[in-house]
Amino acid sequence: MVEYAPVLALLILAAVFPAATLVIAAVLRPSGSREKAMGDAYECGVPPSGEAGRTPIRFYLLAVLFVIFDVEAIFLFPWAVRFKALGVLGFAAMLVFLGILLLGYAYAWKKGALEWV
């Protein structure tokens, strides 16, 4: 039972920390009337000029593609650090990984997801 004490401690911390954060935020946040600007869709300190337009879906597709390829590129760093230790098999595995990534990039390019018009 003692060997599970760290797990129990982390579970308690995982339960207490969000609750404590919400209580502290409720105590410290300002109360009172909300300012007019806080009700606006975009609050930046500058009065809005005109109506808010709809954001095209291509923007979200491009953003998701960026996040996907960015996260995939993160996997290159640990591989580069351990390159010599991984040997030829590690190099081949990374070539397969980069090939799959390149196929996804080519597919997105062919579908026009990278066009911003």
PDB file of C-alpha atoms in Angstrom:
ATOM      1  CA  MET A   1       0.000   0.000   0.000  1.00  0.00           C
ATOM      2  CA  VAL A   2       2.887   2.347   0.741  1.00  0.00           C
ATOM      3  CA  GLU A   3       4.169   2.098  -2.835  1.00  0.00           C
ATOM      4  CA  TYR A   4       0.916   3.683  -4.052  1.00  0.00           C
ATOM      5  CA  ALA A   5       1.272   6.722  -1.767  1.00  0.00           C
ATOM      6  CA  PRO A   6       2.772   8.949  -4.518  1.00  0.00           C
ATOM      7  CA  VAL A   7      -0.093   8.047  -6.847  1.00  0.00           C
ATOM      8  CA  LEU A   8      -2.616   8.873  -4.140  1.00  0.00           C
ATOM      9  CA  ALA A   9      -0.826  12.157  -3.434  1.00  0.00           C
ATOM     10  CA  LEU A  10      -0.983  13.104  -7.135  1.00  0.00           C
ATOM     11  CA  LEU A  11      -4.683  12.220  -7.307  1.00  0.00           C
ATOM     12  CA  ILE A  12      -5.389  14.406  -4.287  1.00  0.00           C
ATOM     13  CA  LEU A  13      -3.319  17.225  -5.792  1.00  0.00           C
ATOM     14  CA  ALA A  14      -5.145  16.822  -9.114  1.00  0.00           C
ATOM     15  CA  ALA A  15      -8.482  17.181  -7.319  1.00  0.00           C
ATOM     16  CA  VAL A  16      -7.535  19.988  -4.925  1.00  0.00           C
ATOM     17  CA  PHE A  17      -5.549  22.246  -7.272  1.00  0.00           C
ATOM     18  CA  PRO A  18      -8.373  23.100  -9.727  1.00  0.00           C
ATOM     19  CA  ALA A  19     -10.857  23.627  -6.914  1.00  0.00           C
ATOM     20  CA  ALA A  20      -8.422  25.856  -5.003  1.00  0.00           C
ATOM     21  CA  THR A  21      -7.640  27.823  -8.162  1.00  0.00           C
ATOM     22  CA  LEU A  22     -11.330  28.480  -8.796  1.00  0.00           C
ATOM     23  CA  VAL A  23     -11.909  29.575  -5.193  1.00  0.00           C
ATOM     24  CA  ILE A  24      -8.896  31.922  -5.248  1.00  0.00           C
ATOM     25  CA  ALA A  25     -10.012  33.387  -8.590  1.00  0.00           C
ATOM     26  CA  ALA A  26     -13.537  33.974  -7.227  1.00  0.00           C
ATOM     27  CA  VAL A  27     -12.129  35.786  -4.200  1.00  0.00           C
ATOM     28  CA  LEU A  28      -9.615  37.944  -6.103  1.00  0.00           C
ATOM     29  CA  ARG A  29     -11.542  38.887  -9.225  1.00  0.00           C
ATOM     30  CA  PRO A  30     -13.134  42.314  -9.345  1.00  0.00           C
ATOM     31  CA  SER A  31     -16.822  42.480  -8.659  1.00  0.00           C
ATOM     32  CA  GLY A  32     -19.302  45.091  -9.690  1.00  0.00           C
ATOM     33  CA  SER A  33     -20.738  46.325 -12.940  1.00  0.00           C
ATOM     34  CA  ARG A  34     -19.152  45.146 -16.121  1.00  0.00           C
ATOM     35  CA  GLU A  35     -17.765  47.747 -18.435  1.00  0.00           C
ATOM     36  CA  LYS A  36     -19.389  48.252 -21.814  1.00  0.00           C
ATOM     37  CA  ALA A  37     -16.300  47.049 -23.663  1.00  0.00           C
ATOM     38  CA  MET A  38     -16.308  43.728 -21.859  1.00  0.00           C
ATOM     39  CA  GLY A  39     -19.535  42.795 -23.607  1.00  0.00           C
ATOM     40  CA  ASP A  40     -18.005  43.284 -27.061  1.00  0.00           C
ATOM     41  CA  ALA A  41     -16.961  40.313 -29.132  1.00  0.00           C
ATOM     42  CA  TYR A  42     -13.386  41.578 -29.349  1.00  0.00           C
ATOM     43  CA  GLU A  43     -12.017  43.678 -26.539  1.00  0.00           C
ATOM     44  CA  CYS A  44      -8.762  45.458 -27.349  1.00  0.00           C
ATOM     45  CA  GLY A  45      -9.304  48.969 -26.057  1.00  0.00           C
ATOM     46  CA  VAL A  46     -10.223  50.365 -29.454  1.00  0.00           C
ATOM     47  CA  PRO A  47     -13.889  50.923 -30.287  1.00  0.00           C
ATOM     48  CA  PRO A  48     -15.106  48.510 -32.977  1.00  0.00           C
ATOM     49  CA  SER A  49     -15.428  49.933 -36.470  1.00  0.00           C
ATOM     50  CA  GLY A  50     -18.219  48.218 -38.357  1.00  0.00           C
ATOM     51  CA  GLU A  51     -19.737  44.793 -38.114  1.00  0.00           C
ATOM     52  CA  ALA A  52     -17.788  41.683 -37.268  1.00  0.00           C
ATOM     53  CA  GLY A  53     -17.399  39.458 -40.295  1.00  0.00           C
ATOM     54  CA  ARG A  54     -17.414  35.699 -40.441  1.00  0.00           C
ATOM     55  CA  THR A  55     -14.036  34.038 -40.420  1.00  0.00           C
ATOM     56  CA  PRO A  56     -13.643  31.724 -43.401  1.00  0.00           C
ATOM     57  CA  ILE A  57     -13.281  28.012 -42.678  1.00  0.00           C
ATOM     58  CA  ARG A  58      -9.989  28.013 -44.600  1.00  0.00           C
ATOM     59  CA  PHE A  59      -8.452  29.962 -41.721  1.00  0.00           C
ATOM     60  CA  TYR A  60      -9.276  27.166 -39.286  1.00  0.00           C
ATOM     61  CA  LEU A  61      -8.097  24.472 -41.694  1.00  0.00           C
ATOM     62  CA  LEU A  62      -4.787  26.248 -42.133  1.00  0.00           C
ATOM     63  CA  ALA A  63      -4.430  26.711 -38.374  1.00  0.00           C
ATOM     64  CA  VAL A  64      -5.103  23.037 -37.687  1.00  0.00           C
ATOM     65  CA  LEU A  65      -2.656  21.996 -40.399  1.00  0.00           C
ATOM     66  CA  PHE A  66      -0.025  24.273 -38.881  1.00  0.00           C
ATOM     67  CA  VAL A  67      -0.533  22.753 -35.443  1.00  0.00           C
ATOM     68  CA  ILE A  68      -0.406  19.211 -36.819  1.00  0.00           C
ATOM     69  CA  PHE A  69       2.803  19.768 -38.777  1.00  0.00           C
ATOM     70  CA  ASP A  70       4.342  21.738 -35.928  1.00  0.00           C
ATOM     71  CA  VAL A  71       3.681  18.939 -33.441  1.00  0.00           C
ATOM     72  CA  GLU A  72       5.027  16.404 -35.903  1.00  0.00           C
ATOM     73  CA  ALA A  73       8.212  18.452 -36.310  1.00  0.00           C
ATOM     74  CA  ILE A  74       8.763  18.317 -32.538  1.00  0.00           C
ATOM     75  CA  PHE A  75       9.435  14.590 -32.900  1.00  0.00           C
ATOM     76  CA  LEU A  76      12.549  15.406 -34.920  1.00  0.00           C
ATOM     77  CA  PHE A  77      14.410  16.920 -31.954  1.00  0.00           C
ATOM     78  CA  PRO A  78      14.721  13.829 -29.725  1.00  0.00           C
ATOM     79  CA  TRP A  79      15.592  11.778 -32.788  1.00  0.00           C
ATOM     80  CA  ALA A  80      18.348  14.235 -33.756  1.00  0.00           C
ATOM     81  CA  VAL A  81      19.788  14.131 -30.235  1.00  0.00           C
ATOM     82  CA  ARG A  82      19.970  10.317 -30.239  1.00  0.00           C
ATOM     83  CA  PHE A  83      20.811   9.964 -33.947  1.00  0.00           C
ATOM     84  CA  LYS A  84      24.066   8.012 -33.531  1.00  0.00           C
ATOM     85  CA  ALA A  85      22.643   5.710 -30.865  1.00  0.00           C
ATOM     86  CA  LEU A  86      19.628   4.801 -33.011  1.00  0.00           C
ATOM     87  CA  GLY A  87      21.725   3.740 -35.969  1.00  0.00           C
ATOM     88  CA  VAL A  88      20.415   2.747 -39.383  1.00  0.00           C
ATOM     89  CA  LEU A  89      17.114   1.426 -38.034  1.00  0.00           C
ATOM     90  CA  GLY A  90      16.380   4.769 -36.371  1.00  0.00           C
ATOM     91  CA  PHE A  91      17.251   6.575 -39.576  1.00  0.00           C
ATOM     92  CA  ALA A  92      14.932   4.317 -41.579  1.00  0.00           C
ATOM     93  CA  ALA A  93      12.126   4.815 -39.076  1.00  0.00           C
ATOM     94  CA  MET A  94      12.522   8.596 -39.354  1.00  0.00           C
ATOM     95  CA  LEU A  95      12.486   8.371 -43.155  1.00  0.00           C
ATOM     96  CA  VAL A  96       9.176   6.484 -42.951  1.00  0.00           C
ATOM     97  CA  PHE A  97       7.852   9.092 -40.506  1.00  0.00           C
ATOM     98  CA  LEU A  98       8.920  11.973 -42.746  1.00  0.00           C
ATOM     99  CA  GLY A  99       7.484  10.181 -45.783  1.00  0.00           C
ATOM    100  CA  ILE A 100       4.075   9.912 -44.125  1.00  0.00           C
ATOM    101  CA  LEU A 101       4.328  13.562 -43.100  1.00  0.00           C
ATOM    102  CA  LEU A 102       5.238  14.533 -46.651  1.00  0.00           C
ATOM    103  CA  LEU A 103       2.281  12.577 -48.018  1.00  0.00           C
ATOM    104  CA  GLY A 104      -0.035  14.481 -45.676  1.00  0.00           C
ATOM    105  CA  TYR A 105       1.505  17.769 -46.753  1.00  0.00           C
ATOM    106  CA  ALA A 106       1.132  16.878 -50.434  1.00  0.00           C
ATOM    107  CA  TYR A 107      -2.493  15.869 -49.876  1.00  0.00           C
ATOM    108  CA  ALA A 108      -3.266  19.159 -48.112  1.00  0.00           C
ATOM    109  CA  TRP A 109      -1.532  21.078 -50.886  1.00  0.00           C
ATOM    110  CA  LYS A 110      -3.420  19.188 -53.613  1.00  0.00           C
ATOM    111  CA  LYS A 111      -6.761  19.810 -51.865  1.00  0.00           C
ATOM    112  CA  GLY A 112      -5.982  23.541 -51.748  1.00  0.00           C
ATOM    113  CA  ALA A 113      -5.994  23.732 -47.949  1.00  0.00           C
ATOM    114  CA  LEU A 114      -2.821  25.832 -48.004  1.00  0.00           C
ATOM    115  CA  GLU A 115      -4.270  28.477 -50.331  1.00  0.00           C
ATOM    116  CA  TRP A 116      -5.232  31.671 -48.550  1.00  0.00           C
ATOM    117  CA  VAL A 117      -7.711  33.455 -50.797  1.00  0.00           C
TER     118      VAL A 117
END
